[in-house]
Every structure is written in structure tokens, then in C-alpha cells.
XYZ file of N, CA and C in Angstrom:
456
model
N -9.489 27.582 -2.548
C -9.080 26.362 -3.130
C -7.604 26.152 -2.850
N -7.361 25.465 -1.704
C -5.953 25.268 -1.207
C -5.043 24.485 -2.161
N -5.497 23.379 -2.809
C -4.591 22.674 -3.703
C -4.116 23.582 -4.812
N -4.959 24.495 -5.289
C -4.593 25.379 -6.413
C -3.426 26.260 -5.921
N -3.522 26.836 -4.733
C -2.432 27.690 -4.208
C -1.154 26.872 -4.054
N -1.243 25.616 -3.572
C -0.026 24.781 -3.503
C 0.591 24.556 -4.792
N -0.207 24.306 -5.823
C 0.383 24.138 -7.163
C 1.063 25.384 -7.632
N 0.487 26.525 -7.317
C 1.104 27.853 -7.665
C 2.450 28.053 -6.961
N 2.565 27.430 -5.799
C 3.822 27.606 -4.965
C 4.859 26.568 -5.431
N 4.486 25.624 -6.306
C 5.405 24.628 -6.752
C 5.193 23.238 -6.298
N 4.115 22.937 -5.572
C 3.879 21.576 -5.163
C 3.740 20.720 -6.354
N 4.357 19.515 -6.311
C 4.266 18.597 -7.424
C 3.778 17.210 -7.003
N 3.619 16.977 -5.712
C 3.048 15.779 -5.218
C 1.826 16.100 -4.395
N 0.709 15.564 -4.774
C -0.513 15.834 -4.034
C -1.049 14.441 -3.540
N -1.339 14.401 -2.185
C -1.744 13.192 -1.583
C -3.202 13.430 -1.092
N -4.137 12.661 -1.551
C -5.525 12.863 -1.242
C -6.187 11.485 -0.967
N -7.433 11.543 -0.578
C -8.160 10.300 -0.314
C -9.689 10.588 -0.396
N -10.394 9.608 -0.908
C -11.859 9.699 -1.004
C -12.476 9.886 0.372
N -11.938 9.286 1.434
C -12.454 9.364 2.709
C -12.436 10.753 3.326
N -11.462 11.582 2.858
C -11.356 12.986 3.372
C -12.209 13.874 2.499
N -12.730 13.425 1.416
C -13.563 14.237 0.483
C -12.847 15.349 -0.156
N -11.508 15.214 -0.429
C -10.735 16.301 -1.087
C -10.385 15.992 -2.471
N -10.743 14.827 -3.078
C -10.359 14.570 -4.427
C -10.983 15.483 -5.446
N -12.195 15.865 -5.274
C -12.834 16.744 -6.288
C -12.172 18.108 -6.291
N -11.840 18.626 -5.074
C -11.176 19.928 -4.975
C -9.781 19.868 -5.601
N -9.036 18.789 -5.453
C -7.762 18.552 -6.052
C -7.912 18.510 -7.564
N -8.914 17.738 -8.041
C -9.229 17.693 -9.484
C -9.499 19.049 -10.099
N -10.259 19.890 -9.385
C -10.552 21.201 -9.888
C -9.281 22.045 -9.942
N -8.413 21.952 -9.000
C -7.128 22.615 -9.018
C -6.262 22.218 -10.142
N -6.220 20.910 -10.390
C -5.426 20.322 -11.504
C -5.967 20.795 -12.832
N -7.287 20.878 -12.947
C -7.912 21.387 -14.214
C -7.569 22.841 -14.477
N -7.564 23.635 -13.374
C -7.279 25.027 -13.426
C -5.779 25.218 -13.927
N -4.937 24.265 -13.561
C -3.499 24.450 -13.826
C -3.090 23.844 -15.165
N -3.965 23.117 -15.869
C -3.577 22.520 -17.090
C -2.987 23.517 -18.032
N -1.819 23.219 -18.581
C -1.109 24.042 -19.538
C -0.190 25.051 -18.881
N -0.307 25.198 -17.521
C 0.569 26.170 -16.791
C 1.576 25.467 -15.910
N 1.385 24.194 -15.670
C 2.300 23.437 -14.813
C 3.459 22.978 -15.660
N 4.649 23.369 -15.396
C 5.831 22.957 -16.212
C 6.299 21.571 -15.843
N 6.102 21.168 -14.608
C 6.486 19.803 -14.154
C 5.233 19.004 -13.883
N 5.276 17.770 -14.282
C 4.096 16.938 -14.019
C 3.860 16.729 -12.524
N 2.624 16.660 -12.155
C 2.280 16.413 -10.781
C 2.172 14.872 -10.519
N 2.603 14.479 -9.303
C 2.481 13.094 -8.920
C 1.274 12.984 -7.932
N 0.220 12.273 -8.341
C -0.920 12.194 -7.543
C -1.025 10.841 -6.843
N -1.259 10.876 -5.541
C -1.410 9.715 -4.696
C -2.857 9.789 -4.125
N -3.570 8.711 -4.128
C -4.854 8.684 -3.506
C -4.901 7.373 -2.710
N -5.918 7.321 -1.800
C -6.067 6.124 -0.973
C -7.440 5.648 -0.971
N -7.578 4.344 -0.726
C -8.917 3.773 -0.553
C -9.005 3.048 0.801
N -10.146 3.025 1.333
C -10.413 2.165 2.483
C -10.298 0.714 1.995
N -10.007 -0.169 2.850
C -9.963 -1.603 2.578
C -11.398 -2.088 2.359
N -11.848 -2.000 1.120
C -13.262 -2.335 0.812
C -13.354 -3.343 -0.321
N -14.486 -3.877 -0.596
C -14.658 -4.875 -1.619
C -14.710 -4.316 -3.020
N -15.269 -3.125 -3.181
C -15.438 -2.611 -4.555
C -14.251 -1.717 -4.935
N -13.078 -2.308 -5.022
C -11.821 -1.595 -5.264
C -11.810 -0.892 -6.626
N -12.203 -1.599 -7.684
C -12.141 -0.981 -8.995
C -13.071 0.185 -9.059
N -14.300 0.035 -8.573
C -15.205 1.117 -8.634
C -14.710 2.391 -7.822
N -14.124 2.061 -6.696
C -13.560 3.194 -5.857
C -12.432 3.930 -6.613
N -11.536 3.124 -7.280
C -10.430 3.690 -8.036
C -10.941 4.560 -9.178
N -11.958 4.058 -9.912
C -12.479 4.798 -11.029
C -13.151 6.083 -10.597
N -13.835 6.009 -9.444
C -14.445 7.198 -8.924
C -13.420 8.237 -8.517
N -12.349 7.801 -7.862
C -11.282 8.679 -7.483
C -10.610 9.357 -8.694
N -10.313 8.562 -9.671
C -9.721 9.070 -10.946
C -10.684 10.089 -11.606
N -11.962 9.856 -11.573
C -12.938 10.730 -12.139
C -12.949 12.080 -11.432
N -13.033 12.009 -10.114
C -13.038 13.242 -9.292
C -11.749 14.062 -9.520
N -10.619 13.339 -9.773
C -9.366 13.980 -9.971
C -9.165 14.454 -11.421
N -10.035 13.948 -12.303
C -9.904 14.355 -13.738
C -8.732 13.685 -14.409
N -8.409 12.439 -13.966
C -7.231 11.683 -14.463
C -7.661 10.409 -15.086
N -6.894 9.958 -16.044
C -7.105 8.634 -16.632
C -6.566 7.502 -15.812
N -5.557 7.786 -14.988
C -5.010 6.805 -14.064
C -4.390 7.450 -12.897
N -4.104 6.733 -11.853
C -3.454 7.332 -10.634
C -1.956 6.842 -10.674
N -1.083 7.761 -10.261
C 0.292 7.396 -10.087
C 0.539 6.374 -8.973
N -0.121 6.636 -7.828
C 0.013 5.777 -6.703
C -1.281 5.655 -5.952
N -1.765 4.417 -5.663
C -2.962 4.159 -4.997
C -2.626 3.320 -3.741
N -2.999 3.817 -2.582
C -2.623 3.204 -1.320
C -3.921 2.593 -0.616
N -3.730 1.463 0.037
C -4.779 0.982 0.960
C -4.551 1.765 2.253
N -5.544 2.610 2.575
C -5.416 3.566 3.654
C -5.194 2.897 5.058
N -5.880 1.782 5.305
C -5.827 1.098 6.609
C -5.883 -0.373 6.360
N -5.384 -1.180 7.266
C -5.453 -2.646 7.138
C -6.829 -3.181 7.577
N -7.709 -2.374 8.040
C -9.033 -2.776 8.328
C -10.076 -2.091 7.435
N -11.173 -2.724 7.270
C -12.185 -2.220 6.356
C -13.214 -1.370 7.146
N -13.461 -0.160 6.693
C -14.376 0.728 7.329
C -15.286 1.255 6.208
N -16.556 1.214 6.513
C -17.573 1.781 5.540
C -18.380 2.867 6.231
N -18.958 3.670 5.448
C -19.765 4.803 5.969
C -21.258 4.478 5.823
N -21.980 4.659 6.929
C -23.476 4.484 6.869
C -24.036 5.803 6.262
N -25.301 5.661 5.834
C -25.973 6.868 5.273
C -25.926 8.089 6.228
N -25.930 7.878 7.498
C -25.904 9.016 8.407
C -24.472 9.605 8.636
N -23.461 8.982 7.939
C -22.112 9.454 8.014
C -21.216 8.782 8.995
N -21.766 8.016 9.913
C -20.942 7.247 10.869
C -20.253 6.093 10.172
N -19.110 5.712 10.738
C -18.295 4.650 10.164
C -18.601 3.328 10.942
N -18.453 2.178 10.213
C -18.574 0.918 10.868
C -17.538 -0.076 10.265
N -17.184 -1.072 11.039
C -16.190 -2.069 10.595
C -16.897 -3.064 9.617
N -16.199 -3.296 8.513
C -16.594 -4.285 7.489
C -15.610 -5.420 7.489
N -16.093 -6.666 7.416
C -15.177 -7.828 7.526
C -14.605 -8.195 6.146
N -13.795 -7.318 5.571
C -13.102 -7.599 4.338
C -11.616 -7.619 4.717
N -10.983 -8.769 4.407
C -9.534 -8.893 4.726
C -8.671 -8.139 3.816
N -7.592 -7.482 4.366
C -6.732 -6.602 3.569
C -6.085 -7.417 2.455
N -5.895 -8.706 2.608
C -5.306 -9.496 1.469
C -6.235 -9.538 0.319
N -7.528 -9.663 0.530
C -8.434 -9.622 -0.574
C -8.428 -8.231 -1.264
N -8.414 -7.178 -0.500
C -8.300 -5.895 -1.092
C -6.998 -5.745 -1.896
N -5.875 -6.275 -1.391
C -4.602 -6.144 -2.063
C -4.681 -6.927 -3.413
N -5.292 -8.056 -3.477
C -5.397 -8.788 -4.707
C -6.224 -8.023 -5.690
N -7.241 -7.382 -5.248
C -8.092 -6.520 -6.174
C -7.276 -5.345 -6.615
N -6.463 -4.771 -5.728
C -5.618 -3.652 -6.131
C -4.568 -3.981 -7.224
N -4.081 -5.184 -7.146
C -3.149 -5.667 -8.122
C -3.760 -5.701 -9.524
N -5.072 -5.979 -9.558
C -5.729 -5.944 -10.906
C -5.810 -4.541 -11.491
N -5.797 -3.608 -10.635
C -5.813 -2.196 -11.062
C -4.485 -1.869 -11.823
N -3.399 -2.414 -11.304
C -2.156 -2.251 -12.016
C -2.174 -2.965 -13.322
N -2.634 -4.218 -13.301
C -2.713 -5.043 -14.518
C -3.560 -4.355 -15.577
N -4.561 -3.659 -15.167
C -5.509 -2.990 -16.139
C -5.158 -1.608 -16.437
N -4.068 -1.112 -15.913
C -3.568 0.256 -16.249
C -4.286 1.377 -15.593
N -5.130 1.091 -14.548
C -5.844 2.105 -13.805
C -4.928 2.849 -12.833
N -3.869 2.173 -12.388
C -2.908 2.814 -11.502
C -1.500 2.347 -11.948
N -0.513 3.212 -11.644
C 0.890 2.859 -11.991
C 1.500 2.041 -10.923
N 1.216 2.310 -9.687
C 1.814 1.673 -8.554
C 0.821 1.552 -7.369
N 1.005 0.544 -6.558
C 0.168 0.405 -5.382
C 0.989 0.280 -4.114
N 0.376 0.669 -3.007
C 1.143 0.625 -1.743
C 0.170 0.529 -0.539
N 0.770 0.701 0.609
C 0.060 0.533 1.867
C 0.175 1.852 2.685
N -0.672 1.962 3.660
C -0.656 3.056 4.597
C -1.069 2.569 5.949
N -0.274 2.853 6.963
C -0.632 2.561 8.344
C -0.576 1.073 8.657
N 0.257 0.272 7.893
C 0.409 -1.170 8.119
C 1.587 -1.371 9.078
N 1.525 -2.392 9.945
C 2.658 -2.720 10.744
C 3.517 -3.789 10.016
N 4.683 -4.133 10.637
C 5.597 -5.011 9.966
C 4.983 -6.443 9.718
N 4.182 -6.914 10.665
C 3.588 -8.256 10.465
C 2.589 -8.230 9.281
N 1.790 -7.185 9.155
C 0.805 -7.008 8.079
C 1.536 -6.863 6.755
N 2.631 -6.134 6.742
C 3.403 -5.952 5.481
C 3.967 -7.326 5.017
N 4.498 -8.073 5.982
C 5.003 -9.399 5.614
C 3.871 -10.311 5.084
N 2.709 -10.190 5.672
C 1.565 -10.970 5.182
C 1.225 -10.577 3.742
N 1.214 -9.293 3.399
C 0.984 -8.890 2.030
C 2.089 -9.379 1.138
N 3.350 -9.204 1.556
C 4.460 -9.697 0.724
C 4.376 -11.185 0.368
N 3.825 -11.949 1.292
C 3.708 -13.405 1.142
C 2.724 -13.805 -0.029
N 1.886 -12.904 -0.431
C 0.847 -13.164 -1.429
C 0.951 -12.295 -2.655
N 1.873 -11.282 -2.552
C 1.817 -10.203 -3.591
C 2.401 -10.636 -4.921
N 1.673 -10.349 -5.945
C 2.145 -10.459 -7.334
C 2.889 -9.131 -7.657
N 2.307 -7.992 -7.263
C 2.896 -6.668 -7.321
C 3.226 -6.239 -5.846
N 4.488 -6.071 -5.593
C 4.832 -5.706 -4.186
C 4.519 -4.248 -3.928
N 4.141 -3.942 -2.689
C 3.895 -2.542 -2.361
C 5.126 -1.641 -2.553
N 4.947 -0.486 -3.157
C 6.085 0.391 -3.327
C 6.321 1.294 -2.165
N 5.372 1.371 -1.229
C 5.500 2.281 -0.081
C 4.587 1.805 1.030
N 4.943 2.128 2.264
C 4.043 2.053 3.419
C 4.027 3.468 4.047
N 3.016 4.153 3.738
C 2.992 5.586 4.250
C 2.498 5.589 5.670
N 3.278 6.194 6.505
C 2.877 6.314 7.968
C 3.003 7.764 8.403
N 2.215 8.040 9.470
C 2.322 9.378 10.052
C 3.602 9.538 10.690
N 4.254 10.708 10.462
C 5.537 11.052 11.079
C 5.513 12.490 11.498
N 5.319 12.654 12.778
C 5.343 13.963 13.346
C 5.798 13.911 14.803
N 6.180 15.039 15.376
C 6.567 15.042 16.778
C 5.430 14.593 17.723
N 4.162 14.841 17.353
C 3.004 14.535 18.170
C 2.448 13.128 17.925
N 2.915 12.467 16.857
C 2.394 11.158 16.553
C 3.532 10.271 15.963
N 4.139 9.522 16.801
C 5.255 8.635 16.387
C 4.702 7.233 16.230
N 4.860 6.679 15.060
C 4.363 5.327 14.759
C 5.489 4.330 14.818
N 5.951 3.944 16.047
C 6.980 2.998 16.120
C 6.675 1.648 15.544
N 5.434 1.239 15.673
C 5.066 -0.100 15.169
C 5.168 -0.193 13.656
N 5.154 0.862 12.937
C 5.133 0.872 11.484
C 6.522 1.155 10.903
N 7.490 1.455 11.742
C 8.872 1.822 11.283
C 9.709 0.626 11.186
């Protein structure tokens, strides 16, 4: 149970996503650590750009064993869904519609903050033009082997 070992080493920010299937493992690690963590953990999760935003958020919170998420990110600006056989396919849901649904999560207390992941500057400007709640972050990959110039 890798998240458990990370918490034992002092990790206080855990970044997970339903699409990677790691939320339940993180939730189990958090449950194991209840009462022994001296500093609060900051939990980030992500959703695909999909139409059932509230249901996805509630499912993530349930897997994690939380009443709310600290930070919820839209993982990609395009919508991808999983077929029963596990393969992914493109769904025609615009990221603006997903953003509007994510804002309702803030309004309803299901998340503290919302943000983006893997968006470029034009897409961020597009979100900012309609946002009631502005994104608090645009998370991008940053490593020597994967430089995201378009997102910086």
C-alpha cells in the first residue's frame, strides 16, 4: 500500500484520479492513518471532462473516505469515456460545460477549490472568460523527459 508508506514518510499532499484507479487505495491509507497524522493531508483528485461531474466527484470522495475534496481538477480539456471492454473513446462534451458543473461543486461544498490540468493558454483564457470561480491551478507535467511548453 504505497500511499500508506508515503504518509508514514511525511507526505501531506496526495494527488490521485479516478481514471488511474488509485482513489480507493489512497482512501484506505488515509483511514489507516486517522488519529496518527499530526498535519492535515491535502487531497487533490481529477475527473475526466465528462457530463456527470457531481456523480464523479461524490464517487471520488466516497473512495477516498472524505466529505469533500480540497482540490478537484479537470484532468484534460477533452472528454474521454471508458467502454465496457476498458478502451477509451472521445465524448463530445465541451470543457466549458464541465467547468460550469464543477463550479456547482464549490457552491454545494463538495470541493474547496477547482482547477485545470493539461490546458494550454488559449483554453485557460476560454475558461477565465466564463468562470464564476476562477481555476486555482493548471497542473502540467514537468520533467526532463516531458516538457510542456504549450502549457507554461
